[in-house]
XYZ file of C-alpha atoms in Angstrom:
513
model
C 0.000 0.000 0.000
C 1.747 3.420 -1.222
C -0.218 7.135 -0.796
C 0.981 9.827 -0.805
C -0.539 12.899 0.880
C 0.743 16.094 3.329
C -0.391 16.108 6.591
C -1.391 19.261 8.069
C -0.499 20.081 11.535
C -2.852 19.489 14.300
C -5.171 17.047 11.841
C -6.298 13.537 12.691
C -6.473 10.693 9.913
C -7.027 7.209 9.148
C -5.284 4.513 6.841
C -8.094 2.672 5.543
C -6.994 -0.734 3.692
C -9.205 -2.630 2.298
C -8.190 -5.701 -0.154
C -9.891 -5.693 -3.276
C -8.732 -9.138 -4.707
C -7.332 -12.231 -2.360
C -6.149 -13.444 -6.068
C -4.392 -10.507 -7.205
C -2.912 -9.316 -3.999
C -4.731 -6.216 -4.753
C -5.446 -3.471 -2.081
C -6.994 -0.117 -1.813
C -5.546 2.693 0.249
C -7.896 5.262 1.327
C -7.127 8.242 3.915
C -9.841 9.255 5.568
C -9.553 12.782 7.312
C -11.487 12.680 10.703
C -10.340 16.153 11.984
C -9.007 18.808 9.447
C -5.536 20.512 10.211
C -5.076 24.150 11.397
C -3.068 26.541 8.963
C -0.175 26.855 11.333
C 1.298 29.537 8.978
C -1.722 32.273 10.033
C 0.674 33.476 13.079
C 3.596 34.186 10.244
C 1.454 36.474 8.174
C -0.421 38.190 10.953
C 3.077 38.732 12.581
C 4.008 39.912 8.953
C 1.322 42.245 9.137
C 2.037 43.573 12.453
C 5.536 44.169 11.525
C 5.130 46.250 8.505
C 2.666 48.095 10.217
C 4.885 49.489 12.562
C 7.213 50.137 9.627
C 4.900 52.166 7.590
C 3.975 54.494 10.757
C 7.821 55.332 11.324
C 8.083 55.711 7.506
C 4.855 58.294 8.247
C 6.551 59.972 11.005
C 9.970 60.527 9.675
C 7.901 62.204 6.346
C 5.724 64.044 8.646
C 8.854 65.376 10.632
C 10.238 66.888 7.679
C 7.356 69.178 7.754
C 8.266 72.362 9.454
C 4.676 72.879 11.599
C 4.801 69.060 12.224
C 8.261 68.994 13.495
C 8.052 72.353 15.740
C 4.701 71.121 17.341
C 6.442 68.188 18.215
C 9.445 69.830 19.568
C 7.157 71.960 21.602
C 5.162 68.933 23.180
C 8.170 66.891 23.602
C 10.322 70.186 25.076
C 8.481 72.874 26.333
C 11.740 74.950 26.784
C 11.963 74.603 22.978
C 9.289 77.663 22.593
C 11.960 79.378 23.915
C 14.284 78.894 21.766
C 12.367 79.148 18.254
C 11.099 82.143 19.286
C 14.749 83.321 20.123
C 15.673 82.016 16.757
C 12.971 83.809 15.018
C 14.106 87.052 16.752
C 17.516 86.536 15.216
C 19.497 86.332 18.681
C 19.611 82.454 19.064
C 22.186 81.438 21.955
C 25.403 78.942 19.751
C 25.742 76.639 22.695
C 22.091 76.532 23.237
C 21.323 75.547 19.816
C 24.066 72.619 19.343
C 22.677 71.116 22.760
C 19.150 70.927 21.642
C 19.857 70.124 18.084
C 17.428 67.258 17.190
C 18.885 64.042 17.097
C 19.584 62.751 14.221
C 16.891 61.102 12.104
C 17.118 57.354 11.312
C 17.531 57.667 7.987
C 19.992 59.984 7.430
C 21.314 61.246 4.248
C 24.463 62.719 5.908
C 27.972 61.413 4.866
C 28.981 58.392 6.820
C 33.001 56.848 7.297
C 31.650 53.479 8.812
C 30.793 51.182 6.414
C 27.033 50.568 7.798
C 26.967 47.556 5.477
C 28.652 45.445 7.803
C 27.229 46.128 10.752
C 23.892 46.017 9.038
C 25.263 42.265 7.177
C 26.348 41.381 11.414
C 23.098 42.768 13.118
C 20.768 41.430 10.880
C 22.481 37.534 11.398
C 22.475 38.443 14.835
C 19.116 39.046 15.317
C 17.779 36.092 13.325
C 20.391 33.931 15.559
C 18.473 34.966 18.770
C 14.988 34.404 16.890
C 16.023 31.182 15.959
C 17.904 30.524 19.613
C 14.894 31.221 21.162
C 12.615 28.651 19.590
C 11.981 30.394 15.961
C 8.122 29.872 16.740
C 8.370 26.214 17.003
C 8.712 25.962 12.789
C 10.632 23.296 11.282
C 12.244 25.550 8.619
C 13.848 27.394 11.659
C 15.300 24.511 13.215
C 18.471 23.419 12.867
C 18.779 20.826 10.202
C 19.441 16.836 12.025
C 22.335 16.268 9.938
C 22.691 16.172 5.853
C 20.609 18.418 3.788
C 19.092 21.801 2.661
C 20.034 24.860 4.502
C 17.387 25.961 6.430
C 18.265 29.536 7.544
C 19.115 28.344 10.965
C 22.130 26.414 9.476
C 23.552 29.388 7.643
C 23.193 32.219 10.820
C 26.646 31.414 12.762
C 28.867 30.311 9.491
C 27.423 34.403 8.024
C 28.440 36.043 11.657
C 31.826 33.900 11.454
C 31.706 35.914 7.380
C 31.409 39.347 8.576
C 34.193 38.509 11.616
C 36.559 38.516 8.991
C 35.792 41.173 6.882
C 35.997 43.523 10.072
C 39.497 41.789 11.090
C 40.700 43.267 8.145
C 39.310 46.912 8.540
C 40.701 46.620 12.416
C 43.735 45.724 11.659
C 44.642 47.948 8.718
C 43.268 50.966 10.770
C 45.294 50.635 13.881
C 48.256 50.334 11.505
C 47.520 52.753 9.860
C 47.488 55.065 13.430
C 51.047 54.228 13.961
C 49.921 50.793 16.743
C 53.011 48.157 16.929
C 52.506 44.937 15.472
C 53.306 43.889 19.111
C 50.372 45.767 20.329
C 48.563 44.816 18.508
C 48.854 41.008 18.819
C 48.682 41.761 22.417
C 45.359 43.222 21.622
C 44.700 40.158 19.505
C 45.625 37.322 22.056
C 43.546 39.221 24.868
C 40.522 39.669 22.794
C 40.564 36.178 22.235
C 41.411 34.991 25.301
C 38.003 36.978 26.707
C 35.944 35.569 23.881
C 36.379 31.943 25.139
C 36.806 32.913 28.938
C 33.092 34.437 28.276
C 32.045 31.331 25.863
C 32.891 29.065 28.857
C 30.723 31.014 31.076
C 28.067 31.328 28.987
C 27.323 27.749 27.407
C 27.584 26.572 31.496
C 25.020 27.874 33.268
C 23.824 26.999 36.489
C 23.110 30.305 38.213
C 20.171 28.683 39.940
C 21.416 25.225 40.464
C 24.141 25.716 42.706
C 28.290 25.419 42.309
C 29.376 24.747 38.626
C 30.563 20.940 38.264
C 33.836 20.824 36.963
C 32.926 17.023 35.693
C 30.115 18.428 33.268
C 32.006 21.914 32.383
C 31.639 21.580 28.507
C 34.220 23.437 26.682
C 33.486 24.285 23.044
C 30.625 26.377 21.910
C 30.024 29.287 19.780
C 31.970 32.135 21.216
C 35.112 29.587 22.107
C 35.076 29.007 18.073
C 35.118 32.692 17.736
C 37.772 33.462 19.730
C 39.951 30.545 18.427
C 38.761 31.568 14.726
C 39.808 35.011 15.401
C 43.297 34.325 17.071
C 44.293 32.565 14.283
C 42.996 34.426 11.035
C 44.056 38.045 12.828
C 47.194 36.635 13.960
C 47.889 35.286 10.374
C 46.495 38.865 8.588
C 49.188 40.612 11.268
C 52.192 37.953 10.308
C 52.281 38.543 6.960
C 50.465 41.964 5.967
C 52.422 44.298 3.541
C 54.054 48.018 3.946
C 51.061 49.812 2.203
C 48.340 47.589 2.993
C 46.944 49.097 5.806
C 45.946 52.476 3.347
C 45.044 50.212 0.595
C 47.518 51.105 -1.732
C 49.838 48.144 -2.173
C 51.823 47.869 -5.322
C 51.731 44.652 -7.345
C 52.769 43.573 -10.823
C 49.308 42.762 -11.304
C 46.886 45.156 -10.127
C 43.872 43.276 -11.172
C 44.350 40.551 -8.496
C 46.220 43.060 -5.700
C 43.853 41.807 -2.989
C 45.092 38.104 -3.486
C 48.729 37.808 -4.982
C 50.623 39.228 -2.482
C 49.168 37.334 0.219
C 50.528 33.732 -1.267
C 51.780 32.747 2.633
C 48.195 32.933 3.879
C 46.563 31.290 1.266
C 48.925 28.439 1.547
C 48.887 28.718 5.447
C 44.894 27.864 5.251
C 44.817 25.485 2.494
C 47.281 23.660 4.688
C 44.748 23.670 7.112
C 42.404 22.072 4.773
C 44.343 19.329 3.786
C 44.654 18.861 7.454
C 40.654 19.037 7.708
C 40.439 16.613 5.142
C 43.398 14.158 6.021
C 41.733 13.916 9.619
C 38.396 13.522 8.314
C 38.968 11.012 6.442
C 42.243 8.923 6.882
C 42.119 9.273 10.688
C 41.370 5.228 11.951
C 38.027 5.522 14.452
C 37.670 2.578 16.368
C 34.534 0.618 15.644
C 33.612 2.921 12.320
C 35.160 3.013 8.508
C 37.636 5.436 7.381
C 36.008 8.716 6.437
C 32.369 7.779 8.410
C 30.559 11.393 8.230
C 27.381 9.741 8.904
C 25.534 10.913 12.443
C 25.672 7.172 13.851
C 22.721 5.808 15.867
C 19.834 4.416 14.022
C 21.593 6.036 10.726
C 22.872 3.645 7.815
C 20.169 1.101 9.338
C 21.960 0.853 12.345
C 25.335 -0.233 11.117
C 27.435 2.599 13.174
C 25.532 3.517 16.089
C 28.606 5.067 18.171
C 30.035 6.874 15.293
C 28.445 9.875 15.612
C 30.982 12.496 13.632
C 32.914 10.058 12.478
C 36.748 11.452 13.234
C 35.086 14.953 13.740
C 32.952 13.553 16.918
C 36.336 10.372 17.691
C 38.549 13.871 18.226
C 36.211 15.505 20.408
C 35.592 12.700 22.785
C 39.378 11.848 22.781
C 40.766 15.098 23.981
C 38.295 16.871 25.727
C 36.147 14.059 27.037
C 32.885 12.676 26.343
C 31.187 14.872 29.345
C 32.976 18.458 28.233
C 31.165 17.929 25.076
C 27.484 18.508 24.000
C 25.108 16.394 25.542
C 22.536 16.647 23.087
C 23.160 17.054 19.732
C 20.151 17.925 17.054
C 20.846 14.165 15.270
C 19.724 12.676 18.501
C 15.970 12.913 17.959
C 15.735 11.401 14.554
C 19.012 9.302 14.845
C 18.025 8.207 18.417
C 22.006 8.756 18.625
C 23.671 7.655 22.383
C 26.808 9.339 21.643
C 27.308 12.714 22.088
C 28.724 14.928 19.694
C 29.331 19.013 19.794
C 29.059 21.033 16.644
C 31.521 23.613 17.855
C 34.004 20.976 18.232
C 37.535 20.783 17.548
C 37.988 19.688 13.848
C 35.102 21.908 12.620
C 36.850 25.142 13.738
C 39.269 24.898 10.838
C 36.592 25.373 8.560
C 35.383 28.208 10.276
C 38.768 29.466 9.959
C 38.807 29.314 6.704
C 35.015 31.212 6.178
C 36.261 33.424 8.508
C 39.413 33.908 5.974
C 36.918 34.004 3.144
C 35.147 36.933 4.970
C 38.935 38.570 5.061
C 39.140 38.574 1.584
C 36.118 40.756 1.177
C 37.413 42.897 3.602
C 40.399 43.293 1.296
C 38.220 43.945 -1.786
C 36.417 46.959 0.378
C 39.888 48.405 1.357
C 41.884 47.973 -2.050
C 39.019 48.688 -4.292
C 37.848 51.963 -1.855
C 34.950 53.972 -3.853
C 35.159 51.633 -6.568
C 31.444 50.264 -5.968
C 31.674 48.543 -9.348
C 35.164 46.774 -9.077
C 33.135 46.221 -5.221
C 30.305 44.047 -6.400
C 32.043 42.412 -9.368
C 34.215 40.672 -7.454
C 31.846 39.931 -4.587
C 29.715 38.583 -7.708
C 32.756 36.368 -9.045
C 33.583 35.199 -5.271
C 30.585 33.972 -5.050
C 30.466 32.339 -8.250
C 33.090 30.204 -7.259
C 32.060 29.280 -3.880
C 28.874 27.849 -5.391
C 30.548 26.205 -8.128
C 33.097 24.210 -5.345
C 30.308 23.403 -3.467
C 28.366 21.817 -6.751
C 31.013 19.910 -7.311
C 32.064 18.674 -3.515
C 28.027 18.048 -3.566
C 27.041 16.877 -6.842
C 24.213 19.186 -6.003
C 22.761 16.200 -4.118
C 21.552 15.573 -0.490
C 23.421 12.651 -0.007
C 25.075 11.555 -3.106
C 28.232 14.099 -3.099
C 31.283 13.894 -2.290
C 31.002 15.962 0.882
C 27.313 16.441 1.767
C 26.791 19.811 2.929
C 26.631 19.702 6.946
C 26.661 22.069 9.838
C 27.107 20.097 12.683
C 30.551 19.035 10.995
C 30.973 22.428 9.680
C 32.248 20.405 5.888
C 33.812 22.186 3.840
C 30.947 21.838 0.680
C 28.655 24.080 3.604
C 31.063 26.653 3.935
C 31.561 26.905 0.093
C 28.061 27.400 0.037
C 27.410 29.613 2.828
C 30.023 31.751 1.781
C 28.721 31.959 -1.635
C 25.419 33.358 -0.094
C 27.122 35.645 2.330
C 28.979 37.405 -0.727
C 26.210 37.949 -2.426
C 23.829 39.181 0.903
C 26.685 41.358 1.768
C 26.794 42.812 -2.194
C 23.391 43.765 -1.685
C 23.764 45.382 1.675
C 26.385 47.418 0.251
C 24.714 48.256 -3.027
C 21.552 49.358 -0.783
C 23.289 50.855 2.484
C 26.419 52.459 1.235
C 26.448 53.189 -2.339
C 22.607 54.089 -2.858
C 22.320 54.854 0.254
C 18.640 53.702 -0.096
C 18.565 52.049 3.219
C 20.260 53.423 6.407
C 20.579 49.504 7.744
C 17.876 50.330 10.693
C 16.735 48.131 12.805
C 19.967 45.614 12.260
C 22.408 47.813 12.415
C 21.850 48.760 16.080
C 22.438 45.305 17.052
C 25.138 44.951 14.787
C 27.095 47.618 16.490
C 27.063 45.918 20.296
C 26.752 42.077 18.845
C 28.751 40.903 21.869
C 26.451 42.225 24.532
C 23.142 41.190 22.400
C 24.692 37.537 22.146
C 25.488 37.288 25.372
C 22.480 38.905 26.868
C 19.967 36.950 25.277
C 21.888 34.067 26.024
C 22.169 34.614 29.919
C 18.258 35.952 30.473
C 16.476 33.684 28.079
C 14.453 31.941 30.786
C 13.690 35.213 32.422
C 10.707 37.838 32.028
C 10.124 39.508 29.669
C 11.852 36.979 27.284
C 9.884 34.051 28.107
C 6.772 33.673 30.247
C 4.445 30.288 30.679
C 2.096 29.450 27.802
C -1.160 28.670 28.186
C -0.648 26.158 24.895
C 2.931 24.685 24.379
C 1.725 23.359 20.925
C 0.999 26.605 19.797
C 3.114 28.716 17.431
C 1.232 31.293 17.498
C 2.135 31.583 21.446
C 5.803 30.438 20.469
C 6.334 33.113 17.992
C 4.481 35.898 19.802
C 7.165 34.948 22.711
C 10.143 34.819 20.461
C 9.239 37.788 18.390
C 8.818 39.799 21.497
C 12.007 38.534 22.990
C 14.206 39.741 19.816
C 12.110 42.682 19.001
C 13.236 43.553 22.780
C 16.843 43.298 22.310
C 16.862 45.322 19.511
C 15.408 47.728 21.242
C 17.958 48.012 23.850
C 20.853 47.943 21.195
C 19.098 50.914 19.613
C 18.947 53.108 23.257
C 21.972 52.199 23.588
C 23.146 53.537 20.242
C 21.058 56.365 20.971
C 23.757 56.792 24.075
C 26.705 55.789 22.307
C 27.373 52.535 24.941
C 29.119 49.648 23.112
C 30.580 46.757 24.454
C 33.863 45.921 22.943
C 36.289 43.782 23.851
């Protein structure tokens, strides 16, 4: 008997078989609906709704505020000492000091000349804020969970790998600036070995919490997660743009025989320092001997490959893991366990998978070296962002065979393969093209809300990390099966941390480390 049909959430059915012929071996298959599903994709669009909404009334309000009697009636509501001074102004005698410390703040779409490239911060806030989304239960949808192992990106899988992207790029822009102020190269690798020496210290603290259970247990402490791969991921690709950046580079003007490819000839020792690493990815991966489990298993073990591997979870990635830091400093629950019914556990931040995200962090470098050698060029800009990308996606066609399961190297996040950051790459040039194209050359877009978050990502990541189980983040549902409860409480939760990022734009406070 063979039907197929798509079940709608929430709906209750029956399997009727009936055989038609005893003869034959004949059946008939016939699904009977007894209760008729929900549309569970109604909270979506009202949220939708909602959302653009409250866009189109500040779109209204900045317009309206451009309109002198709008804007002064305002100012007078708002600041009743501002009579005062418009009608000082209007008598001609308006006090200098006085009017720079009322002075309007800016608007939020300003057309005034900007330095910062708000792009990037734009690229980072806008990854960071669909991280905590997604962190915080993404509504309870399956297209915002994290895929179980092999397969599509959902655009959970692609959020850290894009924040690991734009890491890189901003490396670059550090680094060449504080050169370019006259810092030390020792400095600055002081600078570079403390920031990264805080990023795991606080990735440590973070991924371990017990603040209501008692003492920490040293037995359980797990060690990797997601800002312990940043900080390692940082060391090494700032340490390696430091080691072996040109006289020149720093101000974008490096002379090469070949100016067409300036941004990639003269840095020969890096390239061949991370395509070392690679080979060393790939070596591991798949000549490394796991006990109990075939040479070059990427498989998620369990109930996988009808139960021929069950502790192989990883293969070498998960062997490594478990064999230097110790199966209980490791994640306990990794997302292959539900489907896979795995027993082993397995950390996607793990050891072997940062050298990929070394070398998407490196990839995000490289655009930072198009935006610094290319400066103003916005066409040389998004042509090679463009051809980047092109050849990202054309690796990762051919480590895939643009299959699920077929390819070479399946594209997978909890390993962190190499064939998904090809792709994700190739997706994070062309995102950040068209931030650029919109935010910085047309200016069409000032980057609001995302680039308020984007300028204190470190204090959003961490905060909505450490007060996720507290009010006003999360509150008891009346329905746990509903989404539309799940993604009023998510969407309230983010909305609220972008809020805070943008007062505390609005009083220049940024957390940097």
């Amino acid at each position: 008997c063979r039907i197929q049909y798509h079940f709608g959430e929430f709906g209750n059915y029956s399997l009727v078989v009936k055989t038609l012929s005893t003869s034959t071996k004949t059946v008939s298959c016939d699904l009977v609906i007894n209760e008729g599903p929900i549309n569970s994709y109604l909270p979506i669009l009202f949220a939708f709704l909602v959302y653009m909404g409250l866009f189109a009334i500040l779109i209204i309000g900045h317009l309206s505020m451009k309109i002198n009697p709008v804007r002064n009636w305002v100012y007078k509501t708002l600041n009743p000492r501002e009579t005062d001074r418009l009608i000082n102004s209007e008598l001609g005698s308006p006090n200098a000091a006085d009017s720079a410390s009322s002075d309007p703040t800016p608007p939020l779409w300003s057309a005034a000349p900007r330095q910062r490239l708000r792009s990037l911060d734009t690229f980072r806030g806008l990854s960071l804020v669909i991280m905590v989304f997604v962190n915080y239960g993404g509504g309870k949808y399956w297209f915002f969970k994290h895929e179980s192992w092999n397969g599509k990106l959902h655009l959970a899988s692609s959020l850290f790998c894009r924040f690991v992207f734009i890491m890189g790029t901003s490396i670059l822009l550090s680094l060449s600036s504080m050169l370019r102020w006259g810092s030390s190269k020792q400095k600055v690798l002081g600078k570079i070995v403390w920031r990264s020496f805080l990023l795991i210290l606080l990735g440590i603290i973070v991924v371990n919490p017990n603040y209501c259970l008692g003492p920490l247990s040293w037995d359980t402490l797990r060690i990797p997660g997601v800002l312990q791969r940043l900080g390692v991921t940082y060391l090494v690709v700032a340490a390696l743009e430091l080691l072996f950046t040109k006289p020149g580079a720093e101000s974008g003007t490096l002379e090469t025989p070949c100016p067409a490819l300036q941004d990639i000839l003269p840095y020969w020792p890096q390239w061949i320092c991370i395509l070392t690493l690679e080979v060393i990815w790939l070596c591991l991966t798949f000549l490394l001997p796991v006990p109990g489990c075939p040479r070059g298993y990427l498989g998620p073990g369990g109930i996988g490959d009808f139960g021929s591997y069950p502790n192989c979870t990883g293969g070498a990635a998960g062997y490594i893991d478990r064999l230097l830091l110790g199966e209980k400093h490791i994640y306990q629950h990794p997302s292959s366990n539900v489907i896979y019914q795995t027993a082993m556990p397995y950390d996607p931040e793990g050891i072997l998978g940062t050298i990929n995200s070394i070398f998407m962090a490196f990839l995000g470098l490289q655009a930072g070296k198009i935006l610094l050698f290319y400066r103003n060029q916005h066409k040389q800009i998004l042509c090679r962002f463009v051809i980047w990308s092109i050849v990202m996606g054309m690796i990762s066609a051919i480590l895939t065979k643009c299959s699920k399961e077929e390819g070479f190297i399946p594209i997978n996040k909890n390993l962190w393969s190499i064939s998904y950051v090809t792709t994700t790459s190739c997706f994070a040039f062309i995102l950040l093209s068209l931030m650029y194209y919109l935010v910085d050359v047309k200016r069409l877009w000032s980057g609001a809300p995302f680039f308020y978050p984007g300028m204190n990502s470190i204090l959003v990541y961490i905060g909505h990390e450490v007060f996720e189980n507290y009010f006003p983040f999360k509150w008891k549902m009346q329905d746990t099966q509903s989404h539309a409860e799940h993604l009023t409480q998510n969407l309230t939760a983010t909305t609220l941390w972008v809020v805070i990022s943008y007062l505390l734009y609005r009083r220049r406070i940024f957390w940097k480390i």
